[in-house]
mmCIF file of C-alpha atoms in Angstrom:
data_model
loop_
_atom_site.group_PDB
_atom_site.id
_atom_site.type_symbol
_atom_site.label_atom_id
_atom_site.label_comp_id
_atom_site.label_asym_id
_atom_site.label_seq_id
_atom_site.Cartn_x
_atom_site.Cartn_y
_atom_site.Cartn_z
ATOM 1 C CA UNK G 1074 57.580 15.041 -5.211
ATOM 2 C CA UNK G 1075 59.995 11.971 -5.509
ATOM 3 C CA UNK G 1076 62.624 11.215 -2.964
ATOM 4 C CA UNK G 1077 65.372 11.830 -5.446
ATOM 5 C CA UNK G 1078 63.636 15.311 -6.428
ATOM 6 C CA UNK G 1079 63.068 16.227 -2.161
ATOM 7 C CA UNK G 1080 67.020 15.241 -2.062
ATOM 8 C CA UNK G 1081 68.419 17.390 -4.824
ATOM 9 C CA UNK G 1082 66.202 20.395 -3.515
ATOM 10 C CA UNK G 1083 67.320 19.815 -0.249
ATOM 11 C CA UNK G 1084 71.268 19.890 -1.348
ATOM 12 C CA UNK G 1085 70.706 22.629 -3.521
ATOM 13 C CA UNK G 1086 69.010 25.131 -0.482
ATOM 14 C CA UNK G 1087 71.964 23.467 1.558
ATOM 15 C CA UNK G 1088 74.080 24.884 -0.570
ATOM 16 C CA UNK G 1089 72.717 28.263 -1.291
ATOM 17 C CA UNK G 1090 72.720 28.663 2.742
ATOM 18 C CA UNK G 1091 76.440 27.580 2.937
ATOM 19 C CA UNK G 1092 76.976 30.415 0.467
ATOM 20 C CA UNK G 1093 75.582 33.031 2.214
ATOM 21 C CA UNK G 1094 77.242 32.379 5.585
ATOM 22 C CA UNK G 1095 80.579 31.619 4.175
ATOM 23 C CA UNK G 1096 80.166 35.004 2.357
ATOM 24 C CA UNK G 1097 77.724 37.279 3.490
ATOM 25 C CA UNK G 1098 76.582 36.324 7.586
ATOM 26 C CA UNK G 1099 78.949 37.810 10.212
ATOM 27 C CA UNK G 1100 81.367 36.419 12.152
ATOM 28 C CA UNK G 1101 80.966 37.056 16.260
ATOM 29 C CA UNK G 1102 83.105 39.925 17.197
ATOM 30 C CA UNK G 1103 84.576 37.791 20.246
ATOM 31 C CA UNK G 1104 84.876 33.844 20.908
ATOM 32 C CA UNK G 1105 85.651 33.057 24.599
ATOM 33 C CA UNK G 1106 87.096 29.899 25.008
ATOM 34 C CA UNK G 1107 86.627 27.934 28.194
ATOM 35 C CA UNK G 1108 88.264 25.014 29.730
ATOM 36 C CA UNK G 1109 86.883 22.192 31.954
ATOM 37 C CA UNK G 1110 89.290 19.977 33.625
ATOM 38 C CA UNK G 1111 88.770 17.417 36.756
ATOM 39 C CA UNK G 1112 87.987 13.416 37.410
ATOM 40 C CA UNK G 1113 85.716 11.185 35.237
ATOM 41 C CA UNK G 1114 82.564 11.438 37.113
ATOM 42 C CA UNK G 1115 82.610 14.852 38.282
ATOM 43 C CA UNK G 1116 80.402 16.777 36.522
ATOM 44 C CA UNK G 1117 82.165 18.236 33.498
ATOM 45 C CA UNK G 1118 79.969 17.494 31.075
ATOM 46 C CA UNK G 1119 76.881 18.128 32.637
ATOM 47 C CA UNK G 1120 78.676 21.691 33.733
ATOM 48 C CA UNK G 1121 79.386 22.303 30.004
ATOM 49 C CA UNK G 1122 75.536 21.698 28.528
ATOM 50 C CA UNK G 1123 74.131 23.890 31.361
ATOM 51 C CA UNK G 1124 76.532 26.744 30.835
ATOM 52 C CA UNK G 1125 75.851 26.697 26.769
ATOM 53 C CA UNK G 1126 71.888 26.958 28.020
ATOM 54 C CA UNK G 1127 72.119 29.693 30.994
ATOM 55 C CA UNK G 1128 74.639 31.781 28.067
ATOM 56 C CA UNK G 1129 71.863 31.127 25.611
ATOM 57 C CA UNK G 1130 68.852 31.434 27.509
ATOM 58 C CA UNK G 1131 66.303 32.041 24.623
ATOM 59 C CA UNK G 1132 67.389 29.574 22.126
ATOM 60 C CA UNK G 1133 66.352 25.963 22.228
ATOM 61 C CA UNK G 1134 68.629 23.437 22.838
ATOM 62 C CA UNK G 1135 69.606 22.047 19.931
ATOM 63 C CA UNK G 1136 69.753 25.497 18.278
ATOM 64 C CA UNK G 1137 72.303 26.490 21.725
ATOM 65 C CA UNK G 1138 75.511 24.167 21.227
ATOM 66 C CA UNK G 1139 76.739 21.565 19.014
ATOM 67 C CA UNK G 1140 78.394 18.365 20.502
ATOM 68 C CA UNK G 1141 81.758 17.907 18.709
ATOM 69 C CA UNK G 1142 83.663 14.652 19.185
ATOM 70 C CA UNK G 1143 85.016 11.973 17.570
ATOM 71 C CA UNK G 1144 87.408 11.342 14.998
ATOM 72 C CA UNK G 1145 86.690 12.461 10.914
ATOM 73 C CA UNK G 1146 83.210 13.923 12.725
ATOM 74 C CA UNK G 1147 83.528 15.999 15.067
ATOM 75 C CA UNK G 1148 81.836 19.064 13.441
ATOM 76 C CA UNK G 1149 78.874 17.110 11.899
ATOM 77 C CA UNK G 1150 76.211 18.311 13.825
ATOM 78 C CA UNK G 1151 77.512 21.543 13.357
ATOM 79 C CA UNK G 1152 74.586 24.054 12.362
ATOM 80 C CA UNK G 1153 75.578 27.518 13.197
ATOM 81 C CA UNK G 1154 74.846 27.112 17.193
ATOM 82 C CA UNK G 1155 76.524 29.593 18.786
ATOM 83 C CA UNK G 1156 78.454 27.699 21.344
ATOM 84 C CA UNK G 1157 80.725 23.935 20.845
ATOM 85 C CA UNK G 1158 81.357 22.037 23.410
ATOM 86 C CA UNK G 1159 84.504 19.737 22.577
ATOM 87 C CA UNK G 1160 83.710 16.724 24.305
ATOM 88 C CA UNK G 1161 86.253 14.698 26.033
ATOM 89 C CA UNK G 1162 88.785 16.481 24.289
ATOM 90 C CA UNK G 1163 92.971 15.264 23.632
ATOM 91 C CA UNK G 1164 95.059 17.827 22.718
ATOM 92 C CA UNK G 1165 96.744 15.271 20.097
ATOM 93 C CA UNK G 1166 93.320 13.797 18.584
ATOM 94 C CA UNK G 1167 92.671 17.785 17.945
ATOM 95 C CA UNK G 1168 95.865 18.246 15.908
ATOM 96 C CA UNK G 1169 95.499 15.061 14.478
ATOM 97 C CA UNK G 1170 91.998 15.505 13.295
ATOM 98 C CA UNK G 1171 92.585 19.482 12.216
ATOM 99 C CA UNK G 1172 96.176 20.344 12.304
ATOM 100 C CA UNK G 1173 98.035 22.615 14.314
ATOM 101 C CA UNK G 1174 97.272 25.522 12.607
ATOM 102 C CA UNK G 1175 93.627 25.199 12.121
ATOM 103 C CA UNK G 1176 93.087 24.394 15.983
ATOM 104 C CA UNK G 1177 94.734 27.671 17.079
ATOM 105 C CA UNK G 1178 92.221 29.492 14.413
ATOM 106 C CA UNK G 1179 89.495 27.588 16.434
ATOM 107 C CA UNK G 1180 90.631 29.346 19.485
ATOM 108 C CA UNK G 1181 90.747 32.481 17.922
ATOM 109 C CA UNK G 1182 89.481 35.147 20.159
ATOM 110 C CA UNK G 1183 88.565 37.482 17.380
ATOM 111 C CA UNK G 1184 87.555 34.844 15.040
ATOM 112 C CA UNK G 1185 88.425 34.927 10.784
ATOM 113 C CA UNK G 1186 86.138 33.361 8.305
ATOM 114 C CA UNK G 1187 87.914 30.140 7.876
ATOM 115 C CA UNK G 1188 86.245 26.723 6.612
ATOM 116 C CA UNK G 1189 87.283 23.446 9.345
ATOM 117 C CA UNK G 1190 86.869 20.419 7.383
ATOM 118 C CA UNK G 1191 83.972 17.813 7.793
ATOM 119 C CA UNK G 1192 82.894 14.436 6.749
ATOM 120 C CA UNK G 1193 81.843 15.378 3.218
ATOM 121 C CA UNK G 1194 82.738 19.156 3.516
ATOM 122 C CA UNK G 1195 83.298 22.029 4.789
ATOM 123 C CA UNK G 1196 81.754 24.189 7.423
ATOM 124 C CA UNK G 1197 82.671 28.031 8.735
ATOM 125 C CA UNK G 1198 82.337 28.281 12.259
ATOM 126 C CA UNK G 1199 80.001 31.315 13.513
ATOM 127 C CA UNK G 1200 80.479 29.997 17.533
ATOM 128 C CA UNK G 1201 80.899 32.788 20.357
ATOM 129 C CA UNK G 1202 82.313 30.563 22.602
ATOM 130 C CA UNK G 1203 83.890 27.612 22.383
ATOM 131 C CA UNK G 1204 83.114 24.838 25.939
ATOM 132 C CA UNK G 1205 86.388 22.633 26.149
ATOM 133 C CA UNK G 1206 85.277 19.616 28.422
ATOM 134 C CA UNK G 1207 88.955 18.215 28.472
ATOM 135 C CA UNK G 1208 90.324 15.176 29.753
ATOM 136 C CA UNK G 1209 93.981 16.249 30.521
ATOM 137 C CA UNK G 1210 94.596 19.018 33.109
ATOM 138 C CA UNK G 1211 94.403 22.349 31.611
ATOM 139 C CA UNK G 1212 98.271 22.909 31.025
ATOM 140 C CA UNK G 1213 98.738 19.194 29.411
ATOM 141 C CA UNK G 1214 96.336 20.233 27.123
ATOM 142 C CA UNK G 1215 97.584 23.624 26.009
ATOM 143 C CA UNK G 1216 101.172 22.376 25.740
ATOM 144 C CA UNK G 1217 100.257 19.588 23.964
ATOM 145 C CA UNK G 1218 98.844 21.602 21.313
ATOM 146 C CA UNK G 1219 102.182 23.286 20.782
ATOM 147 C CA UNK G 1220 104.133 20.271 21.280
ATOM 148 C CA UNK G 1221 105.867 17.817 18.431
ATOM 149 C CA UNK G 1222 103.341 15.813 16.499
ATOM 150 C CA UNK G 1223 102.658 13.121 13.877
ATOM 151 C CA UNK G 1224 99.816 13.920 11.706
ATOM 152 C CA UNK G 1225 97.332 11.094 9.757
ATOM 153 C CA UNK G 1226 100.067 11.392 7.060
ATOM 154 C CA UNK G 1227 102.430 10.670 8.901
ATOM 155 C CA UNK G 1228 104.256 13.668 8.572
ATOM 156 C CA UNK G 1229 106.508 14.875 11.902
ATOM 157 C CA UNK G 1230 105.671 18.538 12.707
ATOM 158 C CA UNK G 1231 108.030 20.175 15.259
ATOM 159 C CA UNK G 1232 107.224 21.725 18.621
ATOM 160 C CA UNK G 1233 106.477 25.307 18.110
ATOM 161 C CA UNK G 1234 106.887 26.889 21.384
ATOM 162 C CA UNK G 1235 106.641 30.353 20.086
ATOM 163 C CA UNK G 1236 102.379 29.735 19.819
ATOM 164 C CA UNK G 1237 102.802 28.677 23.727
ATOM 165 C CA UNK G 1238 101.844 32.377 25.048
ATOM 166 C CA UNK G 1239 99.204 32.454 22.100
ATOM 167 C CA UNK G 1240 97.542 29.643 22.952
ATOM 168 C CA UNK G 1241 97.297 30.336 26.456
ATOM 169 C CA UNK G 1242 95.952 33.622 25.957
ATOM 170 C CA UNK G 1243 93.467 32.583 23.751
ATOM 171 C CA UNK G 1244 91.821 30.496 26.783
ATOM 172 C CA UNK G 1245 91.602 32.700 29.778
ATOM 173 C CA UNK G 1246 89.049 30.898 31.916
ATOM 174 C CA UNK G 1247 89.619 27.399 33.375
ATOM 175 C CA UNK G 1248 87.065 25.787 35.722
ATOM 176 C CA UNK G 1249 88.611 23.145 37.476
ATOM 177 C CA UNK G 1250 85.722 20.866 39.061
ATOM 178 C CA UNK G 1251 86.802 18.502 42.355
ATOM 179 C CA UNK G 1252 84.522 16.375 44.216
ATOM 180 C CA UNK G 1253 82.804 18.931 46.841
ATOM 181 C CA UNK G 1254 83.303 22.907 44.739
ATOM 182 C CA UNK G 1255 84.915 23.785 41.738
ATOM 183 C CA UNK G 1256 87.930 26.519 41.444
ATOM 184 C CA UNK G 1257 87.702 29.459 38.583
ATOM 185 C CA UNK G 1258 90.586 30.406 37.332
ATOM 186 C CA UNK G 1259 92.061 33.216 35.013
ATOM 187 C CA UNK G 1260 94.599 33.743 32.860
ATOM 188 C CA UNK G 1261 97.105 36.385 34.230
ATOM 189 C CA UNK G 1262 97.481 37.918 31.141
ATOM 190 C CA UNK G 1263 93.384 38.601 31.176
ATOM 191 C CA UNK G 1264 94.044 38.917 34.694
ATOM 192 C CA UNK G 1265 96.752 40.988 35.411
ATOM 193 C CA UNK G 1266 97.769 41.887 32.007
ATOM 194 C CA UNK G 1267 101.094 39.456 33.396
ATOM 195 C CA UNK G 1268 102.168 36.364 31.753
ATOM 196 C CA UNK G 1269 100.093 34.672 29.442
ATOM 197 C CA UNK G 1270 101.739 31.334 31.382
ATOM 198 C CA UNK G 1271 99.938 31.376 34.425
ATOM 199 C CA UNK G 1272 96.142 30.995 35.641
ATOM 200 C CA UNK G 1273 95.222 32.235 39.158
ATOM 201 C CA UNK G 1274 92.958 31.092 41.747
ATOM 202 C CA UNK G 1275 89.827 33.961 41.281
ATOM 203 C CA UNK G 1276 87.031 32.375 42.934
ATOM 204 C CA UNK G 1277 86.255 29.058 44.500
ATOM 205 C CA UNK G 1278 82.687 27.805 44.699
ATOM 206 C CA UNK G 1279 81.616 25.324 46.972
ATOM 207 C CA UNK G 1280 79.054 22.758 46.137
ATOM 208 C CA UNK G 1281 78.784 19.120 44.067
ATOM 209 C CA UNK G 1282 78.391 19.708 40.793
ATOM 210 C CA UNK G 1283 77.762 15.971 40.290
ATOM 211 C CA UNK G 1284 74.964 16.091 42.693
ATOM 212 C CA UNK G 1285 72.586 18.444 40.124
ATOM 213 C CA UNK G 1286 71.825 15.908 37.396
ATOM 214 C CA UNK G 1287 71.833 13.419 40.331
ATOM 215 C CA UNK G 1288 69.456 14.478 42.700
ATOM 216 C CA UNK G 1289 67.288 17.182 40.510
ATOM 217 C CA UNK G 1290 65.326 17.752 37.856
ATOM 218 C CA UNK G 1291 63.001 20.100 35.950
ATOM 219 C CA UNK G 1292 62.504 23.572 37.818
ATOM 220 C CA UNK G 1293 64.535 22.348 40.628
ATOM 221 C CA UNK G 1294 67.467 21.383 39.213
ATOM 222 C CA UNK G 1295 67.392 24.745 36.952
ATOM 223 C CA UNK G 1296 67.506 26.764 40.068
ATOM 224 C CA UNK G 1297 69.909 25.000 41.869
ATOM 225 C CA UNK G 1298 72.633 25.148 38.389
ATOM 226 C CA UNK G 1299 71.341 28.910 38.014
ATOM 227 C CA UNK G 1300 72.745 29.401 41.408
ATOM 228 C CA UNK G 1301 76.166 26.775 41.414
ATOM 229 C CA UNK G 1302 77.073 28.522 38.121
ATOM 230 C CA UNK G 1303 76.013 32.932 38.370
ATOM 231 C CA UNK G 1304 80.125 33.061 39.388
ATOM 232 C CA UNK G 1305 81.088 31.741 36.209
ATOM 233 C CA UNK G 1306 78.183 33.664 33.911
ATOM 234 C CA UNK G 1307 79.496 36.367 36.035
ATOM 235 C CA UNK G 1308 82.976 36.136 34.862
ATOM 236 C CA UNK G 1309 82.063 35.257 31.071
ATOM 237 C CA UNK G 1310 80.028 38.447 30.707
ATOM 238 C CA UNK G 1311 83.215 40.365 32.338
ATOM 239 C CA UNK G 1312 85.810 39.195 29.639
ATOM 240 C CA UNK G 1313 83.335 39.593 27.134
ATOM 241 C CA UNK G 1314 82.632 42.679 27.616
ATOM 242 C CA UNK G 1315 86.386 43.777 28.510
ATOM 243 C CA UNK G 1316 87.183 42.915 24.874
ATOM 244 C CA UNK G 1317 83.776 43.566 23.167
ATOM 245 C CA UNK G 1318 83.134 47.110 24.535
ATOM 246 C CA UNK G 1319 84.416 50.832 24.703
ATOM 247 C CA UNK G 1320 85.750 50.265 20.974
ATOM 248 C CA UNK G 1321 86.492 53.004 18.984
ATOM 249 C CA UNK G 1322 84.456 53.398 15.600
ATOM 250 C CA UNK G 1323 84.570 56.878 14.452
ATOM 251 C CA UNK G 1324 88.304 57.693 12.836
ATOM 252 C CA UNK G 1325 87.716 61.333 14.729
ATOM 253 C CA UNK G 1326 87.792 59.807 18.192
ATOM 254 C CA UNK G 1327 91.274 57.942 17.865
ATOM 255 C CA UNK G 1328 93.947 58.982 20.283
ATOM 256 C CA UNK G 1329 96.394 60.638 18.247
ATOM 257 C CA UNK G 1330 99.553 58.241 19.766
ATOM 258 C CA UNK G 1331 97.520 55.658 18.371
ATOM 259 C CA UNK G 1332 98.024 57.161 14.880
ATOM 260 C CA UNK G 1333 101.697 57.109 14.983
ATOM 261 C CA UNK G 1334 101.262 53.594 13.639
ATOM 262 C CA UNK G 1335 104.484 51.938 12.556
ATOM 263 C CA UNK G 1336 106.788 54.718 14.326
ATOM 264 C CA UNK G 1337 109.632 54.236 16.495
ATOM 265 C CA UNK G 1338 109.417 54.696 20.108
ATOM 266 C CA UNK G 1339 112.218 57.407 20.214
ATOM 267 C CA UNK G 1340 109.645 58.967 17.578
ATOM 268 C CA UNK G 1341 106.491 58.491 19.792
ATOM 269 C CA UNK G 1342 107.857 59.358 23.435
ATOM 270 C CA UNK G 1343 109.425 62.753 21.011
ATOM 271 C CA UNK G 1344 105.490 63.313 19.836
ATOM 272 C CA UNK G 1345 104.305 62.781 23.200
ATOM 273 C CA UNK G 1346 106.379 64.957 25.394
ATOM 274 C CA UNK G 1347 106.226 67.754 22.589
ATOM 275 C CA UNK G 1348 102.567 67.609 22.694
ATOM 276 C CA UNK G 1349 102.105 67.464 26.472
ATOM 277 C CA UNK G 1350 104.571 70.621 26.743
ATOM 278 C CA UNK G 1351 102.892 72.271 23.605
ATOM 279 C CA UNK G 1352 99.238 72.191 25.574
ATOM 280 C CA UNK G 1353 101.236 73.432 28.483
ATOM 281 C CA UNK G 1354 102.626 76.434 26.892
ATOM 282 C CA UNK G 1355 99.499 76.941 25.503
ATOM 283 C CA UNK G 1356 97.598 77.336 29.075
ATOM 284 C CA UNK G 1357 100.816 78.761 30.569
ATOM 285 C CA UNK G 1358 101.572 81.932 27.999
ATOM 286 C CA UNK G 1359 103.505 84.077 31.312
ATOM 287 C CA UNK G 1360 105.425 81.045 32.558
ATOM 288 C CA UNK G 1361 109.037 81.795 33.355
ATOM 289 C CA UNK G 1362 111.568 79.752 32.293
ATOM 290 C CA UNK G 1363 112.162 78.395 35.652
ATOM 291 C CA UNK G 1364 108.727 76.641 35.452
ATOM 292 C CA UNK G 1365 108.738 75.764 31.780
ATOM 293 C CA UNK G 1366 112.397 73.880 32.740
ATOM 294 C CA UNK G 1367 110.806 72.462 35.766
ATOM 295 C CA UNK G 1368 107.527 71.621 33.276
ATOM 296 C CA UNK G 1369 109.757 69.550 30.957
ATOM 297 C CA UNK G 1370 111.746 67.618 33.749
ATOM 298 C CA UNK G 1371 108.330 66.521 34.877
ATOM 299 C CA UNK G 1372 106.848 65.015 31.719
ATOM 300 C CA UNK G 1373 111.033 63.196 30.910
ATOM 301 C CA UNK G 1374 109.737 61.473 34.327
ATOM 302 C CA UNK G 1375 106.262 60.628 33.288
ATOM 303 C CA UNK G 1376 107.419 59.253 30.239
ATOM 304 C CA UNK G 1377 110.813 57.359 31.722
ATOM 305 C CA UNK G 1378 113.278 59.516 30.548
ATOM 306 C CA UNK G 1379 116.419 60.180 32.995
ATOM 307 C CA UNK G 1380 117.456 63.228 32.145
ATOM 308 C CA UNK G 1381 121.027 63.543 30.610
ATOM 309 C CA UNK G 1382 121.986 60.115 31.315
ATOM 310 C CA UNK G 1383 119.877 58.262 29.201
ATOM 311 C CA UNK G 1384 121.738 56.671 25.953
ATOM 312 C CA UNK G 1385 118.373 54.723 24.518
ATOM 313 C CA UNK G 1386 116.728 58.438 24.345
ATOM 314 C CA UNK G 1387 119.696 60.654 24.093
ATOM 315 C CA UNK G 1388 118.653 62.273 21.156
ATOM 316 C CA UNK G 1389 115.368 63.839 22.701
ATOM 317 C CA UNK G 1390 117.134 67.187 24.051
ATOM 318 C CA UNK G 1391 115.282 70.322 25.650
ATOM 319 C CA UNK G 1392 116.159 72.195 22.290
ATOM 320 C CA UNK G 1393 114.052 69.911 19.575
ATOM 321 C CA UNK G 1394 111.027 69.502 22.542
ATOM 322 C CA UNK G 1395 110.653 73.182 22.480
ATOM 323 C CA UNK G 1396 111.056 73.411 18.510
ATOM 324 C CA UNK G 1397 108.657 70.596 18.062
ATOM 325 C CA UNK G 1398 106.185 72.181 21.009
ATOM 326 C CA UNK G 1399 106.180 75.343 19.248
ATOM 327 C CA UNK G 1400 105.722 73.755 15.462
ATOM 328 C CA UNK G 1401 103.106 71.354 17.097
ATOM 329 C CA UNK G 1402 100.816 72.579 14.682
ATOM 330 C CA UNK G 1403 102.677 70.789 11.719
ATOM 331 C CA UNK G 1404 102.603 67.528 13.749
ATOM 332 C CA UNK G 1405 99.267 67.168 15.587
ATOM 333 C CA UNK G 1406 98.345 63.504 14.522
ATOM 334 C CA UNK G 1407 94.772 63.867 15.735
ATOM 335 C CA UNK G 1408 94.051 66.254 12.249
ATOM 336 C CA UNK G 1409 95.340 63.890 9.505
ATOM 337 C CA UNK G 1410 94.934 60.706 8.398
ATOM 338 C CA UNK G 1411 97.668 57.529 9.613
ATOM 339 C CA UNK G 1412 99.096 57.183 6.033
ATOM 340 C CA UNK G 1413 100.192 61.165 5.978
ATOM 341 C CA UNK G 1414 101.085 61.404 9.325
ATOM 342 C CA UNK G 1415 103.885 58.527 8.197
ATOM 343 C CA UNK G 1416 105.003 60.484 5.231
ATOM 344 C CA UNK G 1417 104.539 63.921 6.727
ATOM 345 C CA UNK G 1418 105.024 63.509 10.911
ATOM 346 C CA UNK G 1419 107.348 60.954 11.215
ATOM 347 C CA UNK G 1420 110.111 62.643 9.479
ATOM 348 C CA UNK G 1421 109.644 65.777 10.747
ATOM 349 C CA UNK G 1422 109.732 64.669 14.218
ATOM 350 C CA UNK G 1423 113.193 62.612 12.785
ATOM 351 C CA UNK G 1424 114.287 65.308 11.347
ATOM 352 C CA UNK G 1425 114.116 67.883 14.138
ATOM 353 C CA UNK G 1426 115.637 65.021 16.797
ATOM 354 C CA UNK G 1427 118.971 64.698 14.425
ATOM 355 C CA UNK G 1428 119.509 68.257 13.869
ATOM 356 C CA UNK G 1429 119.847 69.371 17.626
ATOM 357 C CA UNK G 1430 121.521 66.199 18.458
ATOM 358 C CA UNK G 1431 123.887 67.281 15.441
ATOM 359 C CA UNK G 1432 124.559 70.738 16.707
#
């Protein structure tokens, strides 16, 4: 075989390959994006490789993480690892190289097949996680990649401050690495399901990271980075998991609230107080009215409703709950499909509402 016939084989499997993962291989069903931020000479990068190896512990190295970096490159070496690191990373020279919109696809937490450009191509990124070994504290960074920019053309693209909170969330671990430990911290929207805005101190670890590559090697130095880094794997497998498992798959187990899709919330708090007082009814047959009054003042409460003085829900009265308790048959979400309970639910539960706020 000739050199010219080993290269045209070679672009032609290439090829076929970049077909079938661009339209037949399966994205991750969660990338979790972490940030590295501290000092030249602190251990960033060395934290980032071991982390990519103790995530991936049965895959060779070079089949663990791809080194991006560099301008019109950074994706070269790209080859379907399952974890970039994004070395020495600017927000600017990201938007720059990618645009705006591309980079916050990147980030993506539930990733989209979408093709990043590369010298000579085009590549589809199939990464899990995504290492960011910055060189900008973590909130220069995020702003920055919201902030106003000039791209290669030349062309001025305005700060968009309304991808701020996305951007944020889409990164909820930081490790922030100082001379003598290194501080985790989360997102409080991961967090404390708070602001997107703010990261809080979870966990500091004490040690020098710096002092592993330095002072160890082979089995030693393993051990001793298994050991400065469990908190983090600890935390990774935590946030994976919080938005990787417990999904629902099978249409029959959806909470019926969740199949009021598209409804207002005058229409859903309605549904839900009808269908808490319908069940109780149903388990209560010989309750006075007394109790079924006292019944229905409780669940207003659990669902913030003040009784008789509330204008945003004044159209939920005791006479169209009971009618829509006792017809709860006609509007039990759990038995049909979303797309009839819109056409057939929604505007019987409207319908009801306007007639005893009529009369």
């Amino acid at each position: 075989m000739t050199d010219l016939e080993f290269h045209k084989k070679r672009a032609f499997f290439e090829k076929a390959h970049q077909n079938y993962m661009e339209k037949r291989a399966k994205l991750p069903p969660f990338r979790l994006n972490i940030y590295l931020e501290g000092h030249s000479g602190k251990g960033k990068s060395f934290t980032a490789e071991t982390l990519a190896k103790l995530m991936f512990p049965n895959k060779p190295e070079d089949e663990t993480f791809c080194q991006a970096g560099g301008d019109g490159v950074a994706l070269q070496t790209y080859n379907e690892q399952p974890c970039i690191i994004w070395n020495e990373a600017r927000a600017g020279t990201l938007i720059n190289q990618f645009g705006r919109k591309q980079v916050l696809e990147m980030f993506e937490m539930f990733p989209k097949k979408v093709s990043f450009h590369k010298k000579y191509g085009s590549v589809v990124l199939f990464n899990s996680v995504n290492i960011i070994n910055g060189i900008q504290p973590y909130d220069q960074f995020l702003d920055g990649l919201v902030g106003e920019y000039v791209d290669s053309k030349g062309v001025q693209h305005r700060s968009e401050t309304k991808d701020k909170e996305q951007i944020y969330r889409r990164v909820p671990l930081v490790i922030s690495i100082d001379d003598d430990d290194y501080k985790i911290l989360l997102n409080d929207g991961y967090q404390n399901n708070g602001t997107t805005l703010k990261y809080n101190e979870y966990q500091t670890v004490n040690g020098c990271i710096a002092d592993l590559p330095r002072k160890f090697s082979g089995k030693a130095q393993q051990m001793m980075a298994e050991a400065m880094f469990q908190p983090v794997l600890d935390i990774t497998k935590e946030i994976t998991s919080k938005y990787t498992e417990n999904k629902i798959e099978n249409k029959e187990d959806i909470p019926d609230t969740y199949l009021l899709i598209g409804a207002e919330e005058l229409t859903v708090i309605a549904y839900k107080i009808a269908r808490d007082l319908h069940k109780w009814l149903m388990d209560n047959p010989a309750a006075d009215a007394m109790k079924k009054n006292d019944t229905l003042m409780q669940l207003y409460e659990k669902y913030g409703i003040i009784y008789e003085t509330d204008d945003k829900f004044s159209e939920i009265t005791d006479s169209a709950v009971y009618e829509l308790a006792y017809r709860f048959d006609e509007i039990d979400a759990s038995k049909i499909n979303p797309v009839e309970q819109t056409k057939r639910i929604q505007p019987i539960i409207k319908e009801v509402l306007a007639t005893h706020t009529a009369s």
